mmCIF file of C-alpha atoms in Angstrom:
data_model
loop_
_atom_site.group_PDB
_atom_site.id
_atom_site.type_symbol
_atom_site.label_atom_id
_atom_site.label_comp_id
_atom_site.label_asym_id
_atom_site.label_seq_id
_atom_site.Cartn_x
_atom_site.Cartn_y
_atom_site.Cartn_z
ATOM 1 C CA UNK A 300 88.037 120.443 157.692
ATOM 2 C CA UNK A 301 88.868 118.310 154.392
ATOM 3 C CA UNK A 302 91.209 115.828 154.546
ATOM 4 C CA UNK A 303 94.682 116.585 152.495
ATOM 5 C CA UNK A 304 94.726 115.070 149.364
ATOM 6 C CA UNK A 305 97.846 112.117 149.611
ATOM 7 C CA UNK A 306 100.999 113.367 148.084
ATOM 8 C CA UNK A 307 101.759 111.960 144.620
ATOM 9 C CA UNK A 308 105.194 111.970 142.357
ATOM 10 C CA UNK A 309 105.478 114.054 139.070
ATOM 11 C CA UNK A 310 108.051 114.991 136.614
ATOM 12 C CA UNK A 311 109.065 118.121 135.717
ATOM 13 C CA UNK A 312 110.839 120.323 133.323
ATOM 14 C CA UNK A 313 111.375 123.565 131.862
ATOM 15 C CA UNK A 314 110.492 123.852 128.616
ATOM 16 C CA UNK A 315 113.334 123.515 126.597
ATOM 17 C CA UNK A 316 115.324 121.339 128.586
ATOM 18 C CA UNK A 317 115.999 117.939 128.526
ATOM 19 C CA UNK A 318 116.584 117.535 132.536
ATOM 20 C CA UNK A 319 113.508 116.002 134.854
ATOM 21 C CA UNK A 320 113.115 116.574 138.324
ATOM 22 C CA UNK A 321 110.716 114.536 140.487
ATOM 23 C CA UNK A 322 108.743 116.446 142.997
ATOM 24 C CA UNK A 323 105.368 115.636 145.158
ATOM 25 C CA UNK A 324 102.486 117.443 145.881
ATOM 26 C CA UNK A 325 98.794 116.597 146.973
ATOM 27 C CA UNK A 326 97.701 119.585 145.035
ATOM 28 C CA UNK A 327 98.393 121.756 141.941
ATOM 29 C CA UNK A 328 98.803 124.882 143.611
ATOM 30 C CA UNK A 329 101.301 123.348 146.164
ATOM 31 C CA UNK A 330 102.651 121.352 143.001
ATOM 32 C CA UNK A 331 103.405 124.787 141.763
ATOM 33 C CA UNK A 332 104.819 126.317 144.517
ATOM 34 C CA UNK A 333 107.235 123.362 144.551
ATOM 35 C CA UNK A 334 108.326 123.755 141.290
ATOM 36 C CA UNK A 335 108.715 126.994 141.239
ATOM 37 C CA UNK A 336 111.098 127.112 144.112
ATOM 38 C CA UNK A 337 113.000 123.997 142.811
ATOM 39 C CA UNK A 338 113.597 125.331 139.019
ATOM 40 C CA UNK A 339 113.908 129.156 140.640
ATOM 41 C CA UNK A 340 110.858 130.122 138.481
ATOM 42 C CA UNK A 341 108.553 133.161 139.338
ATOM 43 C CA UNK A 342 105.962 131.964 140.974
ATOM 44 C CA UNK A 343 103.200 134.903 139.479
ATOM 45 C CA UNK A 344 102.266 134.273 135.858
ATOM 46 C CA UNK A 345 103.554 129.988 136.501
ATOM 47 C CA UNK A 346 101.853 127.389 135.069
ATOM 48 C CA UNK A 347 101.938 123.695 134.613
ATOM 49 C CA UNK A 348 100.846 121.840 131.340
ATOM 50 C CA UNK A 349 101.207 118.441 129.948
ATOM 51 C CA UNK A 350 104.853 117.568 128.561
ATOM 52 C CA UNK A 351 103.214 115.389 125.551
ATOM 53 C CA UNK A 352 100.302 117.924 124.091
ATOM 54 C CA UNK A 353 100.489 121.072 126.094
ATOM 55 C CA UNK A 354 97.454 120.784 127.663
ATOM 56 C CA UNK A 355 97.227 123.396 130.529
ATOM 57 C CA UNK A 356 96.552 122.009 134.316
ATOM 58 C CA UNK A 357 93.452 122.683 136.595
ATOM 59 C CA UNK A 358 93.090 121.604 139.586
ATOM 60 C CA UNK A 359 90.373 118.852 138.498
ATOM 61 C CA UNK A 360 92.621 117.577 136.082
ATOM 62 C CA UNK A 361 95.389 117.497 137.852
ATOM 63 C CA UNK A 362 93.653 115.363 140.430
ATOM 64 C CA UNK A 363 93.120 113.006 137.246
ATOM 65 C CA UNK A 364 96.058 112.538 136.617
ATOM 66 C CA UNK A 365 98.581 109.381 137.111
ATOM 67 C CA UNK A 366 101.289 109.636 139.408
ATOM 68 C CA UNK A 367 104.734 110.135 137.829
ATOM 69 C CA UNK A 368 102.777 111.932 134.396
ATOM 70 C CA UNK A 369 105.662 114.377 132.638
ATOM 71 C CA UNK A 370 104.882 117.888 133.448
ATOM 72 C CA UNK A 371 106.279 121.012 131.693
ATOM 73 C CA UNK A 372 107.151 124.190 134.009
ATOM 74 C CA UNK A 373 105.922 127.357 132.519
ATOM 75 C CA UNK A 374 106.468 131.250 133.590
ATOM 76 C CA UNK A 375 104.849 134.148 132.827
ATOM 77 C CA UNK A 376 104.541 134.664 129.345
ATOM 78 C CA UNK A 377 106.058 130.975 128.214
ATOM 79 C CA UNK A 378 104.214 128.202 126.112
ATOM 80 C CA UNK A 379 104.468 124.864 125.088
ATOM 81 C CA UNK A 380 103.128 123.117 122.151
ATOM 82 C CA UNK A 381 103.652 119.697 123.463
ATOM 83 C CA UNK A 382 106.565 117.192 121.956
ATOM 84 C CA UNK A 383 106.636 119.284 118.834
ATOM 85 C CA UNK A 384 108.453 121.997 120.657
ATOM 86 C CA UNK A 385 110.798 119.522 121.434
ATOM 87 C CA UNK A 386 111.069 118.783 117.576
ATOM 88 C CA UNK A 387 111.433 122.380 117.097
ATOM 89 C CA UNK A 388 114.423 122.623 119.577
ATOM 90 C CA UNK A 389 115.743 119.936 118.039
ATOM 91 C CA UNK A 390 115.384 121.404 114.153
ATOM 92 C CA UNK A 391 117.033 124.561 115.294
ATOM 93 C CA UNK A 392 119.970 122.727 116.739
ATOM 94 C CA UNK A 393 120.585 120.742 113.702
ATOM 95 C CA UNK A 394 121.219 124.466 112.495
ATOM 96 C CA UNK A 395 123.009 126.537 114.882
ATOM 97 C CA UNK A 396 124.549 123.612 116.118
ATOM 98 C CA UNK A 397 125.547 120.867 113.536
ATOM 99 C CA UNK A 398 129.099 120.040 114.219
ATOM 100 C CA UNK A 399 128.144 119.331 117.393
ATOM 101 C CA UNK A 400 125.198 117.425 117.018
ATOM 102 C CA UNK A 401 126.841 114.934 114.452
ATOM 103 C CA UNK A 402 129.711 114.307 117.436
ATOM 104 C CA UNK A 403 127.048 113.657 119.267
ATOM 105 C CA UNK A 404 124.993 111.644 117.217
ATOM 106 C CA UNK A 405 128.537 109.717 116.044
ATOM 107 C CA UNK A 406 129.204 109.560 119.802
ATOM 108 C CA UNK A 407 126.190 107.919 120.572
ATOM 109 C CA UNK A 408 126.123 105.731 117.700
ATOM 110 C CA UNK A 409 129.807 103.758 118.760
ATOM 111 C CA UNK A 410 127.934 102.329 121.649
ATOM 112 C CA UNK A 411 124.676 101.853 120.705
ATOM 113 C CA UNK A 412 123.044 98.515 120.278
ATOM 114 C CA UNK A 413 119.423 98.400 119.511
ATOM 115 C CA UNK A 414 118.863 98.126 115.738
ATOM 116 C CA UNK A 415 116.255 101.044 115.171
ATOM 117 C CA UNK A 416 118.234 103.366 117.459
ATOM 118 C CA UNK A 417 121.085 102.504 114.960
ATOM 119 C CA UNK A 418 119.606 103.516 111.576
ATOM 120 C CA UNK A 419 117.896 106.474 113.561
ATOM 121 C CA UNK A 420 121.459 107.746 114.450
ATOM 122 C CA UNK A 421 122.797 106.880 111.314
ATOM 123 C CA UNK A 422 120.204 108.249 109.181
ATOM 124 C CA UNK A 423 120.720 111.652 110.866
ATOM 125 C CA UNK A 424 124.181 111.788 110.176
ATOM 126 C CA UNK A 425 123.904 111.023 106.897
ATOM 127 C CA UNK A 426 121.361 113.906 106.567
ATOM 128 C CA UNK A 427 123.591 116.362 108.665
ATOM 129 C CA UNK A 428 126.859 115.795 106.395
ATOM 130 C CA UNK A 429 125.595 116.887 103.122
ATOM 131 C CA UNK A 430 126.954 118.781 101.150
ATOM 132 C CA UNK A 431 124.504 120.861 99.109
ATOM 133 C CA UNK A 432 125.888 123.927 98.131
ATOM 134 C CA UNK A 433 129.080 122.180 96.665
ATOM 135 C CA UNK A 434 128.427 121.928 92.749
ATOM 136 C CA UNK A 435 131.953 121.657 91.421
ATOM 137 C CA UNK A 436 133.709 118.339 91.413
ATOM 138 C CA UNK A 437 136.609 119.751 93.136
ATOM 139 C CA UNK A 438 133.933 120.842 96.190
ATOM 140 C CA UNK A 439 133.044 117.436 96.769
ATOM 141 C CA UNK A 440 135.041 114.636 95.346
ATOM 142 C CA UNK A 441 132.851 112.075 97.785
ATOM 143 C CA UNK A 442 129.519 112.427 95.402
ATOM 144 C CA UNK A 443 131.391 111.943 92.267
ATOM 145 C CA UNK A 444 132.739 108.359 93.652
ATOM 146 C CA UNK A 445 131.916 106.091 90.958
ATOM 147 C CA UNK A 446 130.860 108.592 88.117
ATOM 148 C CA UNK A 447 132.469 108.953 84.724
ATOM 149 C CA UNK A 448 135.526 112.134 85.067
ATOM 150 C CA UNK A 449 133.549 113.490 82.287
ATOM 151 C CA UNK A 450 131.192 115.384 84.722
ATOM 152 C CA UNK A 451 132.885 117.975 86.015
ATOM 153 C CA UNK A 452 130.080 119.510 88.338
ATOM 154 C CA UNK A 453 126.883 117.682 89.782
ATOM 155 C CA UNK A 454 124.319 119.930 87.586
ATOM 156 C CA UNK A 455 126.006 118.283 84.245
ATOM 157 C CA UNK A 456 125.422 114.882 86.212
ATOM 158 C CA UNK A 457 121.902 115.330 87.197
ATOM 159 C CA UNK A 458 121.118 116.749 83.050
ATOM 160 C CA UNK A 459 122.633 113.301 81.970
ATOM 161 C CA UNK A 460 120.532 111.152 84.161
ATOM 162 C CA UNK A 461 117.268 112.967 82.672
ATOM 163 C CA UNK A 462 118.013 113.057 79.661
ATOM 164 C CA UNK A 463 118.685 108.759 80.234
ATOM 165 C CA UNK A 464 115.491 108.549 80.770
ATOM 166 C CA UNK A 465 114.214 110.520 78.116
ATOM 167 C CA UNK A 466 116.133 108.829 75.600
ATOM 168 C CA UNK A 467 114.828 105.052 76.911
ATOM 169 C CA UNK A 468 111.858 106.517 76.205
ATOM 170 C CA UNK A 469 112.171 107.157 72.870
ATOM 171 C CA UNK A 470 113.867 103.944 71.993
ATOM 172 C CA UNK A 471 110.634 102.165 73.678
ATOM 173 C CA UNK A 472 108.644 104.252 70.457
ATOM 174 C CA UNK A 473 111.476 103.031 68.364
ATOM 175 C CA UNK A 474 111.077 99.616 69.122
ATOM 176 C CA UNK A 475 107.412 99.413 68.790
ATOM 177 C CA UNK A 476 107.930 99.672 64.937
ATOM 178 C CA UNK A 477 107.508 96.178 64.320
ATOM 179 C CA UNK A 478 104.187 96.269 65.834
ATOM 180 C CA UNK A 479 102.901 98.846 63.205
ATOM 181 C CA UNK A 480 100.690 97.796 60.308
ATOM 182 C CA UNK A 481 103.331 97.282 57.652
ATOM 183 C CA UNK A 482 101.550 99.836 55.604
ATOM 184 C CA UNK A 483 102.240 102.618 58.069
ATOM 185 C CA UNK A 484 105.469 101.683 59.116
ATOM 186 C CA UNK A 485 107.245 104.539 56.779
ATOM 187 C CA UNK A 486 104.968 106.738 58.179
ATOM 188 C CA UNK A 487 105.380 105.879 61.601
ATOM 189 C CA UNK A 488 109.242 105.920 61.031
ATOM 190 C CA UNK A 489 108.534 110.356 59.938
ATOM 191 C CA UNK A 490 106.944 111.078 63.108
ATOM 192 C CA UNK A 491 109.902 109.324 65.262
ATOM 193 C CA UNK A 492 112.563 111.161 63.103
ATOM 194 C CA UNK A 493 110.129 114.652 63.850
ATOM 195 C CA UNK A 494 110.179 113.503 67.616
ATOM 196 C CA UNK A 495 114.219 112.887 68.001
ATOM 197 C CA UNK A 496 114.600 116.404 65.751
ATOM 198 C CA UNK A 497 112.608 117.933 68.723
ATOM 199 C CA UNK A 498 113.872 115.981 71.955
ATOM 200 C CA UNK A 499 117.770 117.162 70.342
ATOM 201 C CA UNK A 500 116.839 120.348 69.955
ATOM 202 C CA UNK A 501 115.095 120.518 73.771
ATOM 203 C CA UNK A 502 117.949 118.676 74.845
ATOM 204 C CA UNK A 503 116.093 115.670 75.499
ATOM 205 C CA UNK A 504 114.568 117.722 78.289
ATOM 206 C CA UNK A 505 117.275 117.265 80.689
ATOM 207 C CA UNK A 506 116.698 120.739 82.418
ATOM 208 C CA UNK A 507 114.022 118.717 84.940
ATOM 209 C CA UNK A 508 116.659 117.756 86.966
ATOM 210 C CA UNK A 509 119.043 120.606 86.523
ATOM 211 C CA UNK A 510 118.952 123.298 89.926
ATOM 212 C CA UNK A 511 120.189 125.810 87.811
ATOM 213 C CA UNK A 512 117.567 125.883 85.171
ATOM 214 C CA UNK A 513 114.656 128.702 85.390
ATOM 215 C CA UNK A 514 111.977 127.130 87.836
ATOM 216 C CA UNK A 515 109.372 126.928 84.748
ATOM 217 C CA UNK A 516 111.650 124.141 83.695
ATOM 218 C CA UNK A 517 112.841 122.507 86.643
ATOM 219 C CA UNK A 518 111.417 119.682 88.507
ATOM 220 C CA UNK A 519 113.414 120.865 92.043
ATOM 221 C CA UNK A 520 113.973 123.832 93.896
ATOM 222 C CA UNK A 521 117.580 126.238 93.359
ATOM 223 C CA UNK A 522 119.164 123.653 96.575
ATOM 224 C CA UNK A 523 117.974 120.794 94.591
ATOM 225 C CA UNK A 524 115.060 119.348 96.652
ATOM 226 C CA UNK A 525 112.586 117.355 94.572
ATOM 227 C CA UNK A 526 109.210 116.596 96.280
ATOM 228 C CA UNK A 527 107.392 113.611 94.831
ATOM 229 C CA UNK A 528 104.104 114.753 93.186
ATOM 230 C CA UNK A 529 102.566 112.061 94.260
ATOM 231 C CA UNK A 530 100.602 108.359 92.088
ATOM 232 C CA UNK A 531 99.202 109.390 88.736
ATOM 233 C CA UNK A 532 95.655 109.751 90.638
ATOM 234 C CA UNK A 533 96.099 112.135 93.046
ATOM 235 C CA UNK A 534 97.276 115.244 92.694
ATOM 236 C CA UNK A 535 99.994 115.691 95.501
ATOM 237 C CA UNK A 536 101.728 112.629 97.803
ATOM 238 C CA UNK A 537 100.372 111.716 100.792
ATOM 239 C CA UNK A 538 103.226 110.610 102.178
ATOM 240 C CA UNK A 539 105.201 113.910 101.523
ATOM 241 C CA UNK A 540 108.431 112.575 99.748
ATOM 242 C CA UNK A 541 111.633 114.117 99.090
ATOM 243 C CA UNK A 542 114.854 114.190 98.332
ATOM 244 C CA UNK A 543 118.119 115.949 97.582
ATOM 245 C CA UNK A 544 120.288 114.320 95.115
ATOM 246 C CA UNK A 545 122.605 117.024 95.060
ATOM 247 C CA UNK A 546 123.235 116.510 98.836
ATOM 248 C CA UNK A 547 125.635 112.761 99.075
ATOM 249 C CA UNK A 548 126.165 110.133 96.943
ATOM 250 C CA UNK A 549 123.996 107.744 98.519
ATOM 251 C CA UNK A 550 121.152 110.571 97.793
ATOM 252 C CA UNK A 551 122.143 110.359 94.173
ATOM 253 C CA UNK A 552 121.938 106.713 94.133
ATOM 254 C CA UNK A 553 118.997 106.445 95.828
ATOM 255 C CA UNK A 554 117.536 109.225 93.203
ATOM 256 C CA UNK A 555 117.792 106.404 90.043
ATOM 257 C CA UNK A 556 114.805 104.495 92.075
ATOM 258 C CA UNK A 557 112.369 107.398 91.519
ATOM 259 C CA UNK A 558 110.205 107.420 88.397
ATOM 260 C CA UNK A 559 109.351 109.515 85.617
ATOM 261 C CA UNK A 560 105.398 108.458 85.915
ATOM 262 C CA UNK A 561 103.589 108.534 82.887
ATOM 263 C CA UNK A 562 99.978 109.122 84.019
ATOM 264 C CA UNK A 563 98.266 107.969 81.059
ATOM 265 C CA UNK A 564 100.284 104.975 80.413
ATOM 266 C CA UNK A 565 103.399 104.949 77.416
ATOM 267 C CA UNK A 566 103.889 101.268 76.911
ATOM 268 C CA UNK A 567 100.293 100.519 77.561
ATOM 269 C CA UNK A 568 98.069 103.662 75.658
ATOM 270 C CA UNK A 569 100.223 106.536 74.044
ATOM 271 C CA UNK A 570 102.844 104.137 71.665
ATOM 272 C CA UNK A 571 99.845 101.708 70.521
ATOM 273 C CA UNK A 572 97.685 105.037 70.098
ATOM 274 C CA UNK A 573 100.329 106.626 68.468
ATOM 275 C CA UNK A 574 100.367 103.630 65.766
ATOM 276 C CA UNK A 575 96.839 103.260 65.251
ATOM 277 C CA UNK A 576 96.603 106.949 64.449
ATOM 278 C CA UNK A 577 99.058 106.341 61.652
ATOM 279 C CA UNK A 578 97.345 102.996 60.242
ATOM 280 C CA UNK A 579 93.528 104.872 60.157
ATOM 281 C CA UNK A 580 94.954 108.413 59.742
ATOM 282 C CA UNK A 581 93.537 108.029 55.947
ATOM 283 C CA UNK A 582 94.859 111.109 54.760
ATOM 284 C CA UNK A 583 94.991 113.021 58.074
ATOM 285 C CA UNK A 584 97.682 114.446 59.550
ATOM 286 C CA UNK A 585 98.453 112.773 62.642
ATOM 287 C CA UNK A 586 99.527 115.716 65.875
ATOM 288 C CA UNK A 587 102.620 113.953 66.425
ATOM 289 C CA UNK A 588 103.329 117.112 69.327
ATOM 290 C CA UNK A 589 100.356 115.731 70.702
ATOM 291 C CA UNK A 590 101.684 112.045 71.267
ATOM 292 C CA UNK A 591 105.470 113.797 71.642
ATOM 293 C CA UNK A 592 103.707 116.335 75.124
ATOM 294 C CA UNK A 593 102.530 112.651 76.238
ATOM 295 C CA UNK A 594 105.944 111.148 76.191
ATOM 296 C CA UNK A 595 108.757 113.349 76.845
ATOM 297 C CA UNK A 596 106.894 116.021 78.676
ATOM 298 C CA UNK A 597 106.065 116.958 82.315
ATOM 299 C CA UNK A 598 102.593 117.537 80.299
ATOM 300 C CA UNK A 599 101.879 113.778 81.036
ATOM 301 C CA UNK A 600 104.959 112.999 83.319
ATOM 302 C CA UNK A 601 104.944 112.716 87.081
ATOM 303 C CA UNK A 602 108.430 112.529 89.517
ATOM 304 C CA UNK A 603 107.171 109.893 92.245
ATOM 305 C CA UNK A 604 108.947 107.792 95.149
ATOM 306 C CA UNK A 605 108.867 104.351 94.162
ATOM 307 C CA UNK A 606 106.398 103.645 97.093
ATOM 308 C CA UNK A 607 104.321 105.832 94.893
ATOM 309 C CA UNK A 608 104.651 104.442 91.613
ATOM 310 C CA UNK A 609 101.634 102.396 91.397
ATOM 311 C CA UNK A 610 102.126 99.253 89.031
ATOM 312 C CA UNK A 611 98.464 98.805 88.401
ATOM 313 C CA UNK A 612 96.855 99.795 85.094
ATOM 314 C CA UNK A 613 96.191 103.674 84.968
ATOM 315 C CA UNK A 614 93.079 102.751 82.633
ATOM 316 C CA UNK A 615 93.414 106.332 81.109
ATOM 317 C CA UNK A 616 93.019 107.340 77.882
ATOM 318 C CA UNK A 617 94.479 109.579 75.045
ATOM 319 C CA UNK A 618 92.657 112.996 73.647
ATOM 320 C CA UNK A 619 90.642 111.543 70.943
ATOM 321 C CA UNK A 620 90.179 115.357 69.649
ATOM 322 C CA UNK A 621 94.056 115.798 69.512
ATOM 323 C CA UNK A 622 94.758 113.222 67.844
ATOM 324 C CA UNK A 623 94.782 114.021 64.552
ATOM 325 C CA UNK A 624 95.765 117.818 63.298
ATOM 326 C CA UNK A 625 92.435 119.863 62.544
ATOM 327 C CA UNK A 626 91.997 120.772 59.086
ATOM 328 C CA UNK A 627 91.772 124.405 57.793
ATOM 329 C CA UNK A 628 88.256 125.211 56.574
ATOM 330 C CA UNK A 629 88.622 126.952 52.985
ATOM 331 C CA UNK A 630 85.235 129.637 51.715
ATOM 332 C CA UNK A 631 84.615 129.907 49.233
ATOM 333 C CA UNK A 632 83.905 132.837 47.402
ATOM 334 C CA UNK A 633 80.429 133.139 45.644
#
């Protein structure tokens, strides 16, 4: 007759609770039985998997295993994913649940000491007390702390700090005048003036930002999430970025440090293009709506977290067929 295996500790849990109960057993099945009785589980249909990736006992692996490994409880019909369950749990609570959780999390936070546990706690109340929906100043006095009374909801707020952006662009163009070839200067001075006619009527483009603009137009979604789209060589971010300036101030704040990428480069390609065009265009006409897509447009502009916004050179260049207008072709007729 085979020796009994010697008894070894585990904790267990149900899924979906937080509370751990150690119990000992020299064998799954008798592990099982255990448990059962102890957390008044059915024993038919009971299973036991591992608390950190769901992995489902046998008894070969459970011999395997160290003494005191976390253990998840499972009846008939149950499953567990593994920690992200618990991250699940925890998601939903955030939801059904908030007031409490920030009392909690507040609670917690008064006595806590460790640094990281700190910002951890912090950071999720500051996420918890937003206060999306609110769009009138009235609704949320707390967000327009520090703002001009001018704006009078947060939409009007978020239009102005687009079209800020915008405009610094254009006075970049502006400013490059005195580089231009003296002969092309009162040329290059007509395309800006066709540009700033354009970026007034377009309202300097300021709808990006704006929640309540048709999502052709908008850079966010109707709560006013942005997602960062990522460095100007790959085509989504691989971090997966985002943000809510609409939610707190310190959202809107943080906002001002993402970029409007220009993925092939303003300062660096388009402007000097843009004046070269004009010095060689010997009696062309230069696409000024080419160079204006490249500037002021999400044709050539990318929203990215500043972790994303690489510094390097982009070492792209501009559409040598676009730049100049193509002329008509006349026939003649024989």
């Amino acid at each position: 007759m085979a020796a009994e295996a010697p008894l070894r500790g585990f904790r267990l849990r149900r899924a979906g609770s937080a509370q751990k109960f150690g119990v000992a057993a020299g064998s799954l099945r008798g592990l099982l039985r255990k448990g059962c009785r102890l957390l008044q589980v059915p024993l038919a249909g009971s299973r036991l998997c591992l608390y950190e990736d769901g992995t489902e006992l046998s008894e070969g692996f459970f011999r395997t295993l160290p003494p005191q490994t976390e253990l998840v409880l499972l009846g008939a019909g149950e499953s567990w994913q593994g920690c992200v369950s618990d991250v699940e749990r925890l998601l939903a609570a955030f939801h059904s649940q908030q007031d409490a959780v920030i009392k909690a999390a507040q609670k917690l936070l008064s006595d806590e000491q460790a640094p990281r546990r700190q910002k951890l706690l912090a950071d999720l109340i500051h996420n918890l007390q937003e206060n999306i929906s609110a769009e009138d100043r009235q609704e949320d006095s707390k967000w327009f702390e520090g703002l001009e009374s001018r704006f009078k909801n947060k939409s009007s707020y978020m239009r102005y700090s687009c079209e800020s952006r915008i405009r610094s662009y254009m006075k970049e163009v502006n400013n490059f005048i005195s580089n231009v070839h003296p002969t092309a200067r009162d040329a290059y001075k007509r395309i800006i003036d066709l540009m700033s006619d354009k970026l007034k009527s377009a309202k300097y483009n300021s709808c990006y930002f704006d929640r309540r603009e048709e999502e052709a137009v908008r850079l966010c979604t109707t709560e006013g999430w942005f997602s960062c789209q990522g460095p100007f060589d790959r085509d989504d971010c691989p971090c997966k970025h985002s943000i809510n300036p609409y939610s707190n101030k310190e959202s809107r704040i943080l906002f001002s440090t993402w970029n409007l990428d220009h993925i092939i480069e303003k300062k660096r390609t388009v402007v000097p293009e843009l004046a070269e065009a004009v010095k060689t265009r010997d009696g062309r006409e230069v696409n000024w709506e080419y160079f204006y897509q490249l500037l002021f447009t999400i044709d050539n502009l990318k929203l990215v977290h500043i972790a994303c916004h690489k510094k390097t050179g982009h070492n792209l260049s501009c559409d040598k067929t676009k730049i100049y207008r193509k002329r008509k072709q006349t026939h003649e007729i024989s």
